[in-house]
CSV table of C-alpha atoms and ligand atoms in Angstrom, one decimal:
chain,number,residue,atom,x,y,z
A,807,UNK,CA,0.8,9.8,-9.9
A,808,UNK,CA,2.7,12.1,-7.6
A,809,UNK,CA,3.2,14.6,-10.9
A,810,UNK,CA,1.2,17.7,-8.5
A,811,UNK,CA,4.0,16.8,-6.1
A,812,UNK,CA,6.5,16.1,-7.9
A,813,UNK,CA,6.6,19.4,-9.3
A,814,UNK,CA,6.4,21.6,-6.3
A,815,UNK,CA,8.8,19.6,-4.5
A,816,UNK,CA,11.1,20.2,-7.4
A,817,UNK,CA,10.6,23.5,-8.0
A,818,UNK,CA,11.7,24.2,-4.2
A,819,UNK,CA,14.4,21.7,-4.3
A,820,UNK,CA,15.7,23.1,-7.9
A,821,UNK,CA,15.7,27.0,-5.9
A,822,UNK,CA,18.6,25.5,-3.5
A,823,UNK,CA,20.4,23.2,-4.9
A,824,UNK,CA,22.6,26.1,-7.1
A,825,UNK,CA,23.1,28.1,-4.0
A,826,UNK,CA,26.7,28.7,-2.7
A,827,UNK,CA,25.0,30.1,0.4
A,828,UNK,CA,22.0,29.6,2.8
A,829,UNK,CA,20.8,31.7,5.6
A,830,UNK,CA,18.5,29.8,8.3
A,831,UNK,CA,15.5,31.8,7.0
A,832,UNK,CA,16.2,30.1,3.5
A,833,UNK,CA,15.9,27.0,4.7
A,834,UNK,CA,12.7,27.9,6.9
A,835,UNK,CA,11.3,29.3,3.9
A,836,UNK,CA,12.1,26.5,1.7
A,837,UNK,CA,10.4,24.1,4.6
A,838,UNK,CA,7.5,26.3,4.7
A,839,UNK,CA,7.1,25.6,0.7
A,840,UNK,CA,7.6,22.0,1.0
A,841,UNK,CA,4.9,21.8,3.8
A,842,UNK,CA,2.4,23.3,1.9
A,843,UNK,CA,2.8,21.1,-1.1
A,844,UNK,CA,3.0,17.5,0.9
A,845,UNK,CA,-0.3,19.1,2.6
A,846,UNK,CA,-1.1,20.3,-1.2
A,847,UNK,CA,-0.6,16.4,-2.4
A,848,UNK,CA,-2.6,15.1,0.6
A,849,UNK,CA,-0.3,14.1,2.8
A,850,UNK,CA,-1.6,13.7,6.3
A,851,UNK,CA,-0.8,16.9,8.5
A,852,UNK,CA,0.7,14.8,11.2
A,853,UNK,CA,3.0,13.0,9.2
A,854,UNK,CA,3.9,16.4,7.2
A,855,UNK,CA,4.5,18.0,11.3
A,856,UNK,CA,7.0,15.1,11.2
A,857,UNK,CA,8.6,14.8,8.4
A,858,UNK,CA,9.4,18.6,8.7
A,859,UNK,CA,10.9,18.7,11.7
A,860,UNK,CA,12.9,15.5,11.0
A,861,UNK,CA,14.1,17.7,8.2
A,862,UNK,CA,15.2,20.5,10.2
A,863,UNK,CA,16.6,18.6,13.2
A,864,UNK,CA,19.2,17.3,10.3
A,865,UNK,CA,19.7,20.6,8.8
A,866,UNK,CA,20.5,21.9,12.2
A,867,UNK,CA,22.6,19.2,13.2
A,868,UNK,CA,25.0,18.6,10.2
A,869,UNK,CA,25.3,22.8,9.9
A,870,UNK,CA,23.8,23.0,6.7
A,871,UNK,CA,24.4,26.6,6.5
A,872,UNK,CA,28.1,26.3,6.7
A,873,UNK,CA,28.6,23.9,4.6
A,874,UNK,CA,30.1,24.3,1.3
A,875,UNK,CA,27.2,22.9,-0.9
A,876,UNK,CA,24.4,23.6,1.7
A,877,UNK,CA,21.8,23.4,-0.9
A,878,UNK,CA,22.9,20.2,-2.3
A,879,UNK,CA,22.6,18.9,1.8
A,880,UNK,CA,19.4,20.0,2.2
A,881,UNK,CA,18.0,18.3,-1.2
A,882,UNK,CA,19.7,15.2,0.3
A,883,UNK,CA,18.3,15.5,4.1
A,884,UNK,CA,15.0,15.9,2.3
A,885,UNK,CA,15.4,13.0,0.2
A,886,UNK,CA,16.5,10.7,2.9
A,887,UNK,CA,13.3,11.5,5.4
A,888,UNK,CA,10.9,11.4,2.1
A,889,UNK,CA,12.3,7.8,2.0
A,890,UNK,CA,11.8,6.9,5.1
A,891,UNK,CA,8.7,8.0,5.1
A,892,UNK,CA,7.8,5.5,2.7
A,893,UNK,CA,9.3,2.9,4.3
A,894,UNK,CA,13.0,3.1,4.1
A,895,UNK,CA,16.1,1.5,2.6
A,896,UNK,CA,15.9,-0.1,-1.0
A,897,UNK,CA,14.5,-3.4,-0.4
A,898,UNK,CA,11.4,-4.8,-1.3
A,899,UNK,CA,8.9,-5.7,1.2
A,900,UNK,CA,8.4,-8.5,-0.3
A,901,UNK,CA,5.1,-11.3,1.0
A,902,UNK,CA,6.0,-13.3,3.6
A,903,UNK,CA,4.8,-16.7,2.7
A,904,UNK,CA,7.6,-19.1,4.4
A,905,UNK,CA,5.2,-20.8,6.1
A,906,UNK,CA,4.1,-24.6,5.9
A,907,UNK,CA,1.8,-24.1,3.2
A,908,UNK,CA,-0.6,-23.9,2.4
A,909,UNK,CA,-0.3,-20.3,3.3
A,910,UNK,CA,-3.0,-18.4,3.4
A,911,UNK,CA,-3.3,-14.7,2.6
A,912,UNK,CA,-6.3,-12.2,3.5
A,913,UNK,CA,-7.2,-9.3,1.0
A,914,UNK,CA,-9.2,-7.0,3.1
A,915,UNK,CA,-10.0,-3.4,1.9
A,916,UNK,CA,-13.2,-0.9,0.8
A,917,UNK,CA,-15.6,-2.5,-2.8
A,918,UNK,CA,-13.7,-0.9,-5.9
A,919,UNK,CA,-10.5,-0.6,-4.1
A,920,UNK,CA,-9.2,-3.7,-6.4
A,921,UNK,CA,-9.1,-6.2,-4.3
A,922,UNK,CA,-10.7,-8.6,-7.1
A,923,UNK,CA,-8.5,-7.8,-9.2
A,924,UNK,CA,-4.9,-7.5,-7.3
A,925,UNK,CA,-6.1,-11.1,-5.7
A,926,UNK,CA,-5.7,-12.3,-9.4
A,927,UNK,CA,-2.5,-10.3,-9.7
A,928,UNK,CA,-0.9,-11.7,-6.5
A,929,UNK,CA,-1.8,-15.2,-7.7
A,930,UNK,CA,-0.9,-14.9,-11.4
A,931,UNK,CA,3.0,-13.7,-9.7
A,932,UNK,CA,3.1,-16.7,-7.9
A,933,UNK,CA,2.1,-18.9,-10.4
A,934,UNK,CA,4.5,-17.6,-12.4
A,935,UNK,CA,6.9,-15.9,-11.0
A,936,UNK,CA,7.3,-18.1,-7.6
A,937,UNK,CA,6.0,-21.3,-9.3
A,938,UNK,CA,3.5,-21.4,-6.3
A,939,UNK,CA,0.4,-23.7,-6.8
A,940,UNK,CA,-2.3,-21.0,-6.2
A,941,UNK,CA,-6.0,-21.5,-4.9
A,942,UNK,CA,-8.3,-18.5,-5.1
A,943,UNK,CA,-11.3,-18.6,-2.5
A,944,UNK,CA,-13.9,-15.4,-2.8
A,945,UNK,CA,-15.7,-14.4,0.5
A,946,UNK,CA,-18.0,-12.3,-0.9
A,947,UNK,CA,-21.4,-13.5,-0.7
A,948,UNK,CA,-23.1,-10.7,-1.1
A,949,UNK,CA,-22.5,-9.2,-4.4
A,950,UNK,CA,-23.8,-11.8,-6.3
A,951,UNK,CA,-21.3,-12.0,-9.3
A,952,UNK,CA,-18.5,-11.8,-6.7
A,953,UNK,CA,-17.3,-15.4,-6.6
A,954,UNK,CA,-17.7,-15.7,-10.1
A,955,UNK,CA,-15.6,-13.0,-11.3
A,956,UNK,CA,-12.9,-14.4,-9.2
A,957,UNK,CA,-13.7,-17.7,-11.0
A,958,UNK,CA,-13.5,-16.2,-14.6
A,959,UNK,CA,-10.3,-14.1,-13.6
A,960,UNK,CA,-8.8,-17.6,-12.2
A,961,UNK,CA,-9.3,-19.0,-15.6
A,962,UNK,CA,-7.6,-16.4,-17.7
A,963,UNK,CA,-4.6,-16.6,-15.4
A,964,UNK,CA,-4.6,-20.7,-15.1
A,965,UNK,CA,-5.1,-20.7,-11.2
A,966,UNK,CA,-7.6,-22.6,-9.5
A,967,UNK,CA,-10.7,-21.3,-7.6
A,968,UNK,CA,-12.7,-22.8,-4.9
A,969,UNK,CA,-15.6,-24.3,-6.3
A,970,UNK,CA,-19.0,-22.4,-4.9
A,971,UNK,CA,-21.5,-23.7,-2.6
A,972,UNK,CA,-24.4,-21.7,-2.7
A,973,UNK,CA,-25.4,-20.5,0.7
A,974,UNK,CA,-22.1,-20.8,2.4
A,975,UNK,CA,-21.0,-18.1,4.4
A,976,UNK,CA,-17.4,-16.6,4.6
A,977,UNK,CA,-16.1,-19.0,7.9
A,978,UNK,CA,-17.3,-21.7,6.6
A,979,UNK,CA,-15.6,-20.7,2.6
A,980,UNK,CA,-12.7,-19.8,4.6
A,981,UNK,CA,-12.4,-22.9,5.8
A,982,UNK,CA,-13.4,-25.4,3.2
A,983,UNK,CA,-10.7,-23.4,1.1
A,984,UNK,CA,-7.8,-24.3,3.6
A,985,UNK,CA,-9.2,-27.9,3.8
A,986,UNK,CA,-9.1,-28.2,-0.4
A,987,UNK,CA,-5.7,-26.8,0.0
A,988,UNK,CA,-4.3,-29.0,2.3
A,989,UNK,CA,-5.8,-32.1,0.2
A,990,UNK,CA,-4.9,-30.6,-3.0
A,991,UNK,CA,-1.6,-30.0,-2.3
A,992,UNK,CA,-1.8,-25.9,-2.5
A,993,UNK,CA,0.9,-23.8,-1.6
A,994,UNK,CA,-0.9,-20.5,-1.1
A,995,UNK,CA,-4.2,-19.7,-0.3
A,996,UNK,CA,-5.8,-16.0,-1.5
A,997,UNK,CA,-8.8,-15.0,0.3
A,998,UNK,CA,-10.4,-12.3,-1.3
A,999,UNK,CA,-13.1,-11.1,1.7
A,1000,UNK,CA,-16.2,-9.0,0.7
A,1001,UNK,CA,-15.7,-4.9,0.4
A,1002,UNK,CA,-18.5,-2.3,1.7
A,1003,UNK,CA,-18.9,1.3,0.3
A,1004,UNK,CA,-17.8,2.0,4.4
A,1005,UNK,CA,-15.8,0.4,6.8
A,1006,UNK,CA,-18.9,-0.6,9.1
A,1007,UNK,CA,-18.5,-2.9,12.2
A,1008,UNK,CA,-20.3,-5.7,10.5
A,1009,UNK,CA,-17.7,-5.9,7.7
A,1010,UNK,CA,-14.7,-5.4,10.2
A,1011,UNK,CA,-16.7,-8.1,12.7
A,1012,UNK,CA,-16.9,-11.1,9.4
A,1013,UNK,CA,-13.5,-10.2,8.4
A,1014,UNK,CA,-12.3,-10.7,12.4
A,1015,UNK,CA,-13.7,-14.0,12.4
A,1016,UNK,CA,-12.1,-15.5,9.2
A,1017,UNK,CA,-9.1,-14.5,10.0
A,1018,UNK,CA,-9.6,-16.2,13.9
A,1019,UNK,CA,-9.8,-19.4,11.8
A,1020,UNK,CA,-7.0,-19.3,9.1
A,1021,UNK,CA,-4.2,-17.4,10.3
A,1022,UNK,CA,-3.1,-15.3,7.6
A,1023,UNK,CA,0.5,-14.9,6.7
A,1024,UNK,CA,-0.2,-11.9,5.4
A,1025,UNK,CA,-3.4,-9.4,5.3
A,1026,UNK,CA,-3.1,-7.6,2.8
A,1027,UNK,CA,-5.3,-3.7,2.5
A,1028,UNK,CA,-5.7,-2.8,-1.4
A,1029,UNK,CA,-6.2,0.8,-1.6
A,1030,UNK,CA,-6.7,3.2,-4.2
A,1031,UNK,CA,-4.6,5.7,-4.6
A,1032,UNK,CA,-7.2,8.5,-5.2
A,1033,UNK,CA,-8.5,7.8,-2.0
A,1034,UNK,CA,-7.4,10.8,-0.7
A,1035,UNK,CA,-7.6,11.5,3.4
A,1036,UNK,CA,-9.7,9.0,3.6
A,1037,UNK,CA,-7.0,6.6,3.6
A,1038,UNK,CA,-5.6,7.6,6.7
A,1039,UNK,CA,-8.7,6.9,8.8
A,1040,UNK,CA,-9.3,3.6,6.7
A,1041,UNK,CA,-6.0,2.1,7.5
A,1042,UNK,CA,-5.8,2.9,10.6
A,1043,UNK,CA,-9.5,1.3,11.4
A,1044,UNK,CA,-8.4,-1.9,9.4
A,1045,UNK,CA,-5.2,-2.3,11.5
A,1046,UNK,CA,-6.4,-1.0,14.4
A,1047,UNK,CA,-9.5,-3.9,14.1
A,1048,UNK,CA,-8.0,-6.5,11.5
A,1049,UNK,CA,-4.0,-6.0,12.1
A,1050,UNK,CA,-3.1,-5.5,8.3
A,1051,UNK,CA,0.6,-6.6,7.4
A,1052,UNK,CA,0.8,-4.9,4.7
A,1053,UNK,CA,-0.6,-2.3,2.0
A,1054,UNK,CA,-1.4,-2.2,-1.8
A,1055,UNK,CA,-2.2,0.6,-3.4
A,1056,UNK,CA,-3.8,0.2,-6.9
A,1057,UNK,CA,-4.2,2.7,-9.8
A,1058,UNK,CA,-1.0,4.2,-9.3
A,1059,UNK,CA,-1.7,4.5,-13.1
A,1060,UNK,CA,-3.6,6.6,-12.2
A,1061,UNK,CA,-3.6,10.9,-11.8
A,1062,UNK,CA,-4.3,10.5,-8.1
A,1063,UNK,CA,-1.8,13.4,-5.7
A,1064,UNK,CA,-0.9,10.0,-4.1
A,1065,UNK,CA,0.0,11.8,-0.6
A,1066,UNK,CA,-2.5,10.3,1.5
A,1067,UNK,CA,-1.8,6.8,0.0
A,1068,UNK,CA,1.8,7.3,0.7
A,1069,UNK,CA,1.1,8.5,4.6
A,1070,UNK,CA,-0.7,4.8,5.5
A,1071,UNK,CA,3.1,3.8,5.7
A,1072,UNK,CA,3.6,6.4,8.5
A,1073,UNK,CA,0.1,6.5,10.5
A,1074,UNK,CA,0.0,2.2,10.3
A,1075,UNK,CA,3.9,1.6,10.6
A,1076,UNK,CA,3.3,-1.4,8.0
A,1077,UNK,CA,4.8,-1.4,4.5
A,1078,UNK,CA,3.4,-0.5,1.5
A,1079,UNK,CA,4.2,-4.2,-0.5
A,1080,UNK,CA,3.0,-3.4,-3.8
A,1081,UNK,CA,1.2,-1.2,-6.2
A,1082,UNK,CA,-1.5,-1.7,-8.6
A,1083,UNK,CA,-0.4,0.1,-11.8
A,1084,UNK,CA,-3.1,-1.0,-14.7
A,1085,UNK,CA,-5.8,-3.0,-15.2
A,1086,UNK,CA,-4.3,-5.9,-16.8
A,1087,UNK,CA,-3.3,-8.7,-14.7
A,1088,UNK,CA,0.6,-8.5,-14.9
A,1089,UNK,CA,0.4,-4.6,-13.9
A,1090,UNK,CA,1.5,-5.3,-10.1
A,1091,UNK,CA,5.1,-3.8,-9.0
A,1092,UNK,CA,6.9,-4.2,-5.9
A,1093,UNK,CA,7.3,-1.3,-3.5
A,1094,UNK,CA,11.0,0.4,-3.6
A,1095,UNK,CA,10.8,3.6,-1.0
A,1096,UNK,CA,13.9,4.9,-2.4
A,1097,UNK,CA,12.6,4.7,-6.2
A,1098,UNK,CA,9.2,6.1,-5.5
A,1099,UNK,CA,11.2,9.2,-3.7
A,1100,UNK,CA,13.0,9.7,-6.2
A,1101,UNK,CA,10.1,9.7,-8.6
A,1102,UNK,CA,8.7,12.5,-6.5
A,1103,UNK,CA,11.6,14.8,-5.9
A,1104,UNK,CA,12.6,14.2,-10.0
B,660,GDP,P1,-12.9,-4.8,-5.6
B,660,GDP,O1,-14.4,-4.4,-5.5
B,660,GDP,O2,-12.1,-4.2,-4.6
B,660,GDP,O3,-12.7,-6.3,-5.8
B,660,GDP,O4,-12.4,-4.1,-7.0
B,660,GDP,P2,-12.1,-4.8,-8.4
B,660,GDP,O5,-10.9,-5.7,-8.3
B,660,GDP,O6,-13.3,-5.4,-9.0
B,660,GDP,O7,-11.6,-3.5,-9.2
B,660,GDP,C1,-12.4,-2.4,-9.5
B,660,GDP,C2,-12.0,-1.8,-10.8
B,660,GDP,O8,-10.7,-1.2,-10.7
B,660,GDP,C3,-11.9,-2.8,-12.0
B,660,GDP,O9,-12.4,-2.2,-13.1
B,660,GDP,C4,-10.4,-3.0,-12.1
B,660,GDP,O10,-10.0,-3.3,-13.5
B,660,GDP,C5,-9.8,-1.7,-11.7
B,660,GDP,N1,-8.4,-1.8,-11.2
B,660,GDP,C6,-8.0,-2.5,-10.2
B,660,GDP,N2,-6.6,-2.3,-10.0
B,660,GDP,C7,-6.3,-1.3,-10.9
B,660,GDP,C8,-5.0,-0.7,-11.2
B,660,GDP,O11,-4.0,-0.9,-10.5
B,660,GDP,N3,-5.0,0.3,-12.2
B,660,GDP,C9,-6.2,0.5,-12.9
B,660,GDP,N4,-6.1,1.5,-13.8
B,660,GDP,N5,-7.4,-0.1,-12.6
B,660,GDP,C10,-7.4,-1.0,-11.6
């Protein structure tokens, strides 16, 4: 991901970072460049707006063009705002699950977007990483294989699932699974809601209601990366509706331009906590802004 991006951004970068000397209609010319290949990568034109003239404000204000190494500034002005665009600083946004447990946490998202599968992810970390005692609880009562597949991915990764009761909706599954947690001594709940082709009010509605009754410490919306502008619209309608705390984005393995994916962070305000990068269970990585902008600047 982010090679389409990457590049262009480079190639720009690469043009001022030798030069002893800039006029303002380099720089202008440079920013018109790096516009078009944000916009190129699928970056959301408001955040691109932004992130420009963010850019230029600082150029402006630390007098690039008298500087001594004015390319070198601008290359570092760029890389600062590209990392606060994604979220900032160096930390992890790590899940926040200091909570008397059990804690539970709400995968919401669109079918395919590998929810399923980063539920299993999330929990296999825990397991094994936080020594959490996991319980996985599918929602999805309407693709029929849905609550087994969690089941069967539960087993390969030694967690437990909530045990089905055919007929039950997702309230009531929401809630049996906190009440076996509680009993069973769980410390973390994953709820892994039911996904539509669209975000339709029905979906948004069912997913309103569970989390009315269980309080989630952390709602998680798995994306795919390839998504494209699309995810600007569907994150905004999932927080806007749902509240989302944080963002996934999956199949960063993938050769997705990664720009709209990367713009949630701006258009939601909530951090991107980790990213989806292979189909095998242990392929989840935690979110570092400053990493990923240095990925795409090279
Ligand atoms: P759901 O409908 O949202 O629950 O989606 P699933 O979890 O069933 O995932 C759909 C497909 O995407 C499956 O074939 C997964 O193996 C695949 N998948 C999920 N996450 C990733 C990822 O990070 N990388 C890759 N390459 N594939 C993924």
């Amino acid at each position: 991901m982010f090679d389409g991006l990457s590049q262009r951004l480079g190639s720009v970068l690469d043009k001022l970072r030798g030069r002893g000397a800039l006029t303002e209609s380099d720089v202008n010319d440079a920013m018109r460049e790096v516009r078009v290949a944000l916009l190129e990568a699928d970056v959301a034109l408001p955040v691109v707006k932004d992130f420009i003239n963010r850019v230029k404000e600082r150029a402006v204000g630390q007098d690039v063009i008298r500087s001594i190494t004015p390319g070198q500034m601008v290359v570092k002005i760029v890389n600062d705002a590209l990392t606060e665009m994604l979220g900032g600083g160096d930390t992890e946004s790590e899940l926040n699950i200091n909570r008397t447990p059990p804690v539970p946490v709400l995968m919401v998202g669109l079918q395919g977007s590998g929810k399923t599968t980063t539920s299993g992810k999330i929990a296999l970390r825990l397991k094994t990483r936080d020594k959490k005692k996991v319980l996985l609880a599918s929602l999805d009562v309407y693709r029929p294989a849905a609550q087994k597949q969690l089941a069967i991915l539960g087993e390969q990764i030694g967690v437990d699932s909530l045990p089905v009761v055919d007929g039950q909706m997702p309230v009531a599954i929401a809630t049996r699974a906190m009440d076996v947690a509680r009993k069973g001594g769980y410390d973390v709940v994953i709820l892994d809601t039911a996904g539509r082709l669209h975000i339709d009010q029905e979906l948004m509605d069912e997913v309103a209601a569970v989390r009315d009754v269980v309080t989630p410490a952390e709602t998680l919306l798995v994306t795919d990366a390839m998504i494209g502008q699309d995810a600007v619209t569907l994150a905004r309608e999932f927080n806007e509706k749902i509240g989302i705390s944080g963002i996934v984005l999956t199949r960063i393995d993938g050769d997705a331009r990664g720009g709209a994916a990367l713009s949630m962070r701006a258009v939601t305000g909530k951090p991107i906590k980790l990213l989806g990068v292979g189909e095998k269970l242990d392929a989840l990585e935690g979110f570092h802004p400053d990493r990923i902008a240095s990925r795409i600047l090279g």
